[in-house]
Amino acid sequence: MSLTFRKRLEEAVNERHCADHPMIEKWAVGEVSKRCMMGWAAEQWHWVSKMNTPTFYICKDAPNDVIHAEIDNFHEEMDPDHSHLDIMLNFAKANGGNPMRIKKSTGLPTTRSWVRFLTDAKYTATNANKIPTAFCKPKLSL
């Protein structure tokens, strides 16, 4: 992935970064209900749990650096000792959710639509998968 392309992609994501979303701002000051936080975690679980297919579509024709980045991210998300899916379900449970019910449910129509778009329209996975998921990366000040 060229540095210029990556920089432009990061700039596009940062314009609409989830850290700047009104819900996140309210969450940071304790103004989001437990039900809302539970719903957020459930939808994140529905999204991330379905992203294996688009990840490997991306790897199919990608340059080596992109393949390595995708596989590293996949291992981080699915690490059996620190699974992000388990973290999301535990967060949902701490906020009143039922992990088994979440796993058996289908998620919101918007989440299902994005998943369907990325898994049915294989040729779009490379571009469409990176924008929405990058919105949720934390902004870190080092």
mmCIF file of C-alpha atoms in Angstrom:
data_model
loop_
_atom_site.group_PDB
_atom_site.id
_atom_site.type_symbol
_atom_site.label_atom_id
_atom_site.label_comp_id
_atom_site.label_asym_id
_atom_site.label_seq_id
_atom_site.Cartn_x
_atom_site.Cartn_y
_atom_site.Cartn_z
ATOM 1 C CA MET A 1 0.000 0.000 0.000
ATOM 2 C CA SER A 2 1.551 3.281 -1.011
ATOM 3 C CA LEU A 3 2.215 5.779 1.740
ATOM 4 C CA THR A 4 0.369 8.484 -0.186
ATOM 5 C CA PHE A 5 -2.747 6.337 -0.566
ATOM 6 C CA ARG A 6 -2.628 5.331 3.094
ATOM 7 C CA LYS A 7 -2.252 8.972 4.170
ATOM 8 C CA ARG A 8 -5.219 10.009 2.021
ATOM 9 C CA LEU A 9 -7.285 7.141 3.413
ATOM 10 C CA GLU A 10 -6.402 8.081 7.001
ATOM 11 C CA GLU A 11 -7.309 11.715 6.319
ATOM 12 C CA ALA A 12 -10.684 10.647 4.900
ATOM 13 C CA VAL A 13 -11.350 8.466 7.949
ATOM 14 C CA ASN A 14 -10.229 11.136 10.406
ATOM 15 C CA GLU A 15 -12.756 13.594 8.956
ATOM 16 C CA ARG A 16 -15.505 11.328 10.310
ATOM 17 C CA HIS A 17 -13.686 9.484 13.094
ATOM 18 C CA CYS A 18 -16.023 7.796 15.569
ATOM 19 C CA ALA A 19 -14.184 9.489 18.440
ATOM 20 C CA ASP A 20 -15.840 12.705 17.275
ATOM 21 C CA HIS A 21 -19.342 11.206 17.100
ATOM 22 C CA PRO A 22 -21.859 12.761 19.530
ATOM 23 C CA MET A 23 -22.577 9.355 21.092
ATOM 24 C CA ILE A 24 -18.893 8.841 21.920
ATOM 25 C CA GLU A 25 -18.670 12.334 23.391
ATOM 26 C CA LYS A 26 -21.694 11.578 25.610
ATOM 27 C CA TRP A 27 -20.276 8.161 26.501
ATOM 28 C CA ALA A 28 -17.039 9.812 27.657
ATOM 29 C CA VAL A 29 -18.941 11.956 30.170
ATOM 30 C CA GLY A 30 -21.286 9.197 31.348
ATOM 31 C CA GLU A 31 -24.408 10.331 29.491
ATOM 32 C CA VAL A 32 -25.042 7.114 27.522
ATOM 33 C CA SER A 33 -27.405 4.533 28.978
ATOM 34 C CA LYS A 34 -26.365 0.964 29.688
ATOM 35 C CA ARG A 35 -28.921 -0.188 27.130
ATOM 36 C CA CYS A 36 -27.260 1.950 24.463
ATOM 37 C CA MET A 37 -23.792 0.628 25.357
ATOM 38 C CA MET A 38 -25.115 -2.928 25.278
ATOM 39 C CA GLY A 39 -26.615 -2.310 21.834
ATOM 40 C CA TRP A 40 -23.360 -0.838 20.561
ATOM 41 C CA ALA A 41 -21.401 -3.895 21.737
ATOM 42 C CA ALA A 42 -23.943 -6.287 20.218
ATOM 43 C CA GLU A 43 -23.741 -4.573 16.817
ATOM 44 C CA GLN A 44 -19.950 -4.486 16.969
ATOM 45 C CA TRP A 45 -20.040 -8.246 17.629
ATOM 46 C CA HIS A 46 -22.375 -8.799 14.668
ATOM 47 C CA TRP A 47 -20.040 -6.765 12.455
ATOM 48 C CA VAL A 48 -16.661 -8.164 13.509
ATOM 49 C CA SER A 49 -17.876 -11.771 13.676
ATOM 50 C CA LYS A 50 -18.716 -11.605 9.962
ATOM 51 C CA MET A 51 -15.544 -9.923 8.686
ATOM 52 C CA ASN A 52 -13.475 -13.062 8.036
ATOM 53 C CA THR A 53 -14.806 -13.436 4.496
ATOM 54 C CA PRO A 54 -14.028 -9.864 3.363
ATOM 55 C CA THR A 55 -10.592 -10.073 5.002
ATOM 56 C CA PHE A 56 -9.632 -13.072 2.917
ATOM 57 C CA TYR A 57 -11.144 -11.596 -0.257
ATOM 58 C CA ILE A 58 -8.795 -8.674 0.271
ATOM 59 C CA CYS A 59 -5.809 -10.985 0.724
ATOM 60 C CA LYS A 60 -6.588 -12.889 -2.447
ATOM 61 C CA ASP A 61 -5.184 -10.244 -4.809
ATOM 62 C CA ALA A 62 -3.416 -7.831 -2.479
ATOM 63 C CA PRO A 63 0.264 -6.921 -2.306
ATOM 64 C CA ASN A 64 2.266 -8.629 0.444
ATOM 65 C CA ASP A 65 2.242 -5.660 2.844
ATOM 66 C CA VAL A 66 -1.561 -5.507 2.689
ATOM 67 C CA ILE A 67 -1.838 -9.270 3.190
ATOM 68 C CA HIS A 68 0.414 -9.069 6.258
ATOM 69 C CA ALA A 69 -1.593 -6.155 7.684
ATOM 70 C CA GLU A 70 -4.889 -8.016 7.126
ATOM 71 C CA ILE A 71 -3.604 -11.237 8.680
ATOM 72 C CA ASP A 72 -2.125 -9.353 11.655
ATOM 73 C CA ASN A 73 -5.479 -7.641 12.212
ATOM 74 C CA PHE A 74 -7.323 -10.948 11.839
ATOM 75 C CA HIS A 75 -5.094 -12.577 14.473
ATOM 76 C CA GLU A 76 -5.546 -9.622 16.815
ATOM 77 C CA GLU A 77 -9.354 -9.731 16.471
ATOM 78 C CA MET A 78 -9.616 -13.520 16.819
ATOM 79 C CA ASP A 79 -6.794 -14.236 19.317
ATOM 80 C CA PRO A 80 -8.215 -17.056 21.476
ATOM 81 C CA ASP A 81 -6.451 -15.640 24.539
ATOM 82 C CA HIS A 82 -7.801 -12.111 24.011
ATOM 83 C CA SER A 83 -10.663 -12.369 21.510
ATOM 84 C CA HIS A 84 -12.230 -9.054 20.596
ATOM 85 C CA LEU A 85 -15.492 -10.918 20.023
ATOM 86 C CA ASP A 86 -15.429 -12.141 23.633
ATOM 87 C CA ILE A 87 -14.571 -8.643 24.857
ATOM 88 C CA MET A 88 -17.608 -7.256 23.014
ATOM 89 C CA LEU A 89 -19.911 -9.943 24.413
ATOM 90 C CA ASN A 90 -18.566 -9.405 27.938
ATOM 91 C CA PHE A 91 -19.118 -5.661 27.591
ATOM 92 C CA ALA A 92 -22.659 -6.265 26.359
ATOM 93 C CA LYS A 93 -23.277 -8.614 29.308
ATOM 94 C CA ALA A 94 -21.929 -6.034 31.782
ATOM 95 C CA ASN A 95 -24.511 -3.643 30.372
ATOM 96 C CA GLY A 96 -27.475 -6.008 30.598
ATOM 97 C CA GLY A 97 -27.092 -8.032 27.399
ATOM 98 C CA ASN A 98 -27.396 -11.764 26.996
ATOM 99 C CA PRO A 99 -24.415 -13.118 24.996
ATOM 100 C CA MET A 100 -26.279 -16.238 23.837
ATOM 101 C CA ARG A 101 -29.211 -14.139 22.668
ATOM 102 C CA ILE A 102 -26.835 -11.768 20.863
ATOM 103 C CA LYS A 103 -25.141 -14.689 19.092
ATOM 104 C CA LYS A 104 -28.510 -16.103 18.012
ATOM 105 C CA SER A 105 -29.852 -12.761 16.808
ATOM 106 C CA THR A 106 -29.172 -11.215 13.411
ATOM 107 C CA GLY A 107 -28.213 -7.674 14.348
ATOM 108 C CA LEU A 108 -29.750 -4.486 13.015
ATOM 109 C CA PRO A 109 -30.755 -4.156 9.360
ATOM 110 C CA THR A 110 -27.948 -1.641 8.777
ATOM 111 C CA THR A 111 -25.321 -4.054 10.106
ATOM 112 C CA ARG A 112 -26.779 -6.939 8.100
ATOM 113 C CA SER A 113 -26.780 -4.763 4.976
ATOM 114 C CA TRP A 114 -23.104 -3.811 5.334
ATOM 115 C CA VAL A 115 -22.162 -7.448 5.960
ATOM 116 C CA ARG A 116 -24.199 -8.601 2.961
ATOM 117 C CA PHE A 117 -22.655 -5.892 0.790
ATOM 118 C CA LEU A 118 -19.140 -6.951 1.755
ATOM 119 C CA THR A 119 -19.674 -10.679 1.476
ATOM 120 C CA ASP A 120 -21.909 -10.765 -1.626
ATOM 121 C CA ALA A 121 -20.153 -8.063 -3.612
ATOM 122 C CA LYS A 122 -16.680 -9.565 -3.253
ATOM 123 C CA TYR A 123 -15.017 -7.051 -5.513
ATOM 124 C CA THR A 124 -15.939 -4.193 -3.180
ATOM 125 C CA ALA A 125 -14.471 -5.740 -0.028
ATOM 126 C CA THR A 126 -11.049 -4.185 -0.514
ATOM 127 C CA ASN A 127 -12.307 -0.621 -0.336
ATOM 128 C CA ALA A 128 -15.552 -0.763 1.604
ATOM 129 C CA ASN A 129 -14.232 -2.883 4.482
ATOM 130 C CA LYS A 130 -11.510 -0.420 5.423
ATOM 131 C CA ILE A 131 -13.522 2.789 5.709
ATOM 132 C CA PRO A 132 -16.252 1.799 8.235
ATOM 133 C CA THR A 133 -13.993 -0.304 10.431
ATOM 134 C CA ALA A 134 -11.318 2.364 10.571
ATOM 135 C CA PHE A 135 -13.856 4.775 12.090
ATOM 136 C CA CYS A 136 -13.634 2.861 15.354
ATOM 137 C CA LYS A 137 -9.885 2.903 15.880
ATOM 138 C CA PRO A 138 -9.033 4.925 18.976
ATOM 139 C CA LYS A 139 -7.214 8.196 18.653
ATOM 140 C CA LEU A 140 -4.116 7.938 20.772
ATOM 141 C CA SER A 141 -1.926 10.788 21.902
ATOM 142 C CA LEU A 142 1.565 9.574 22.639
#
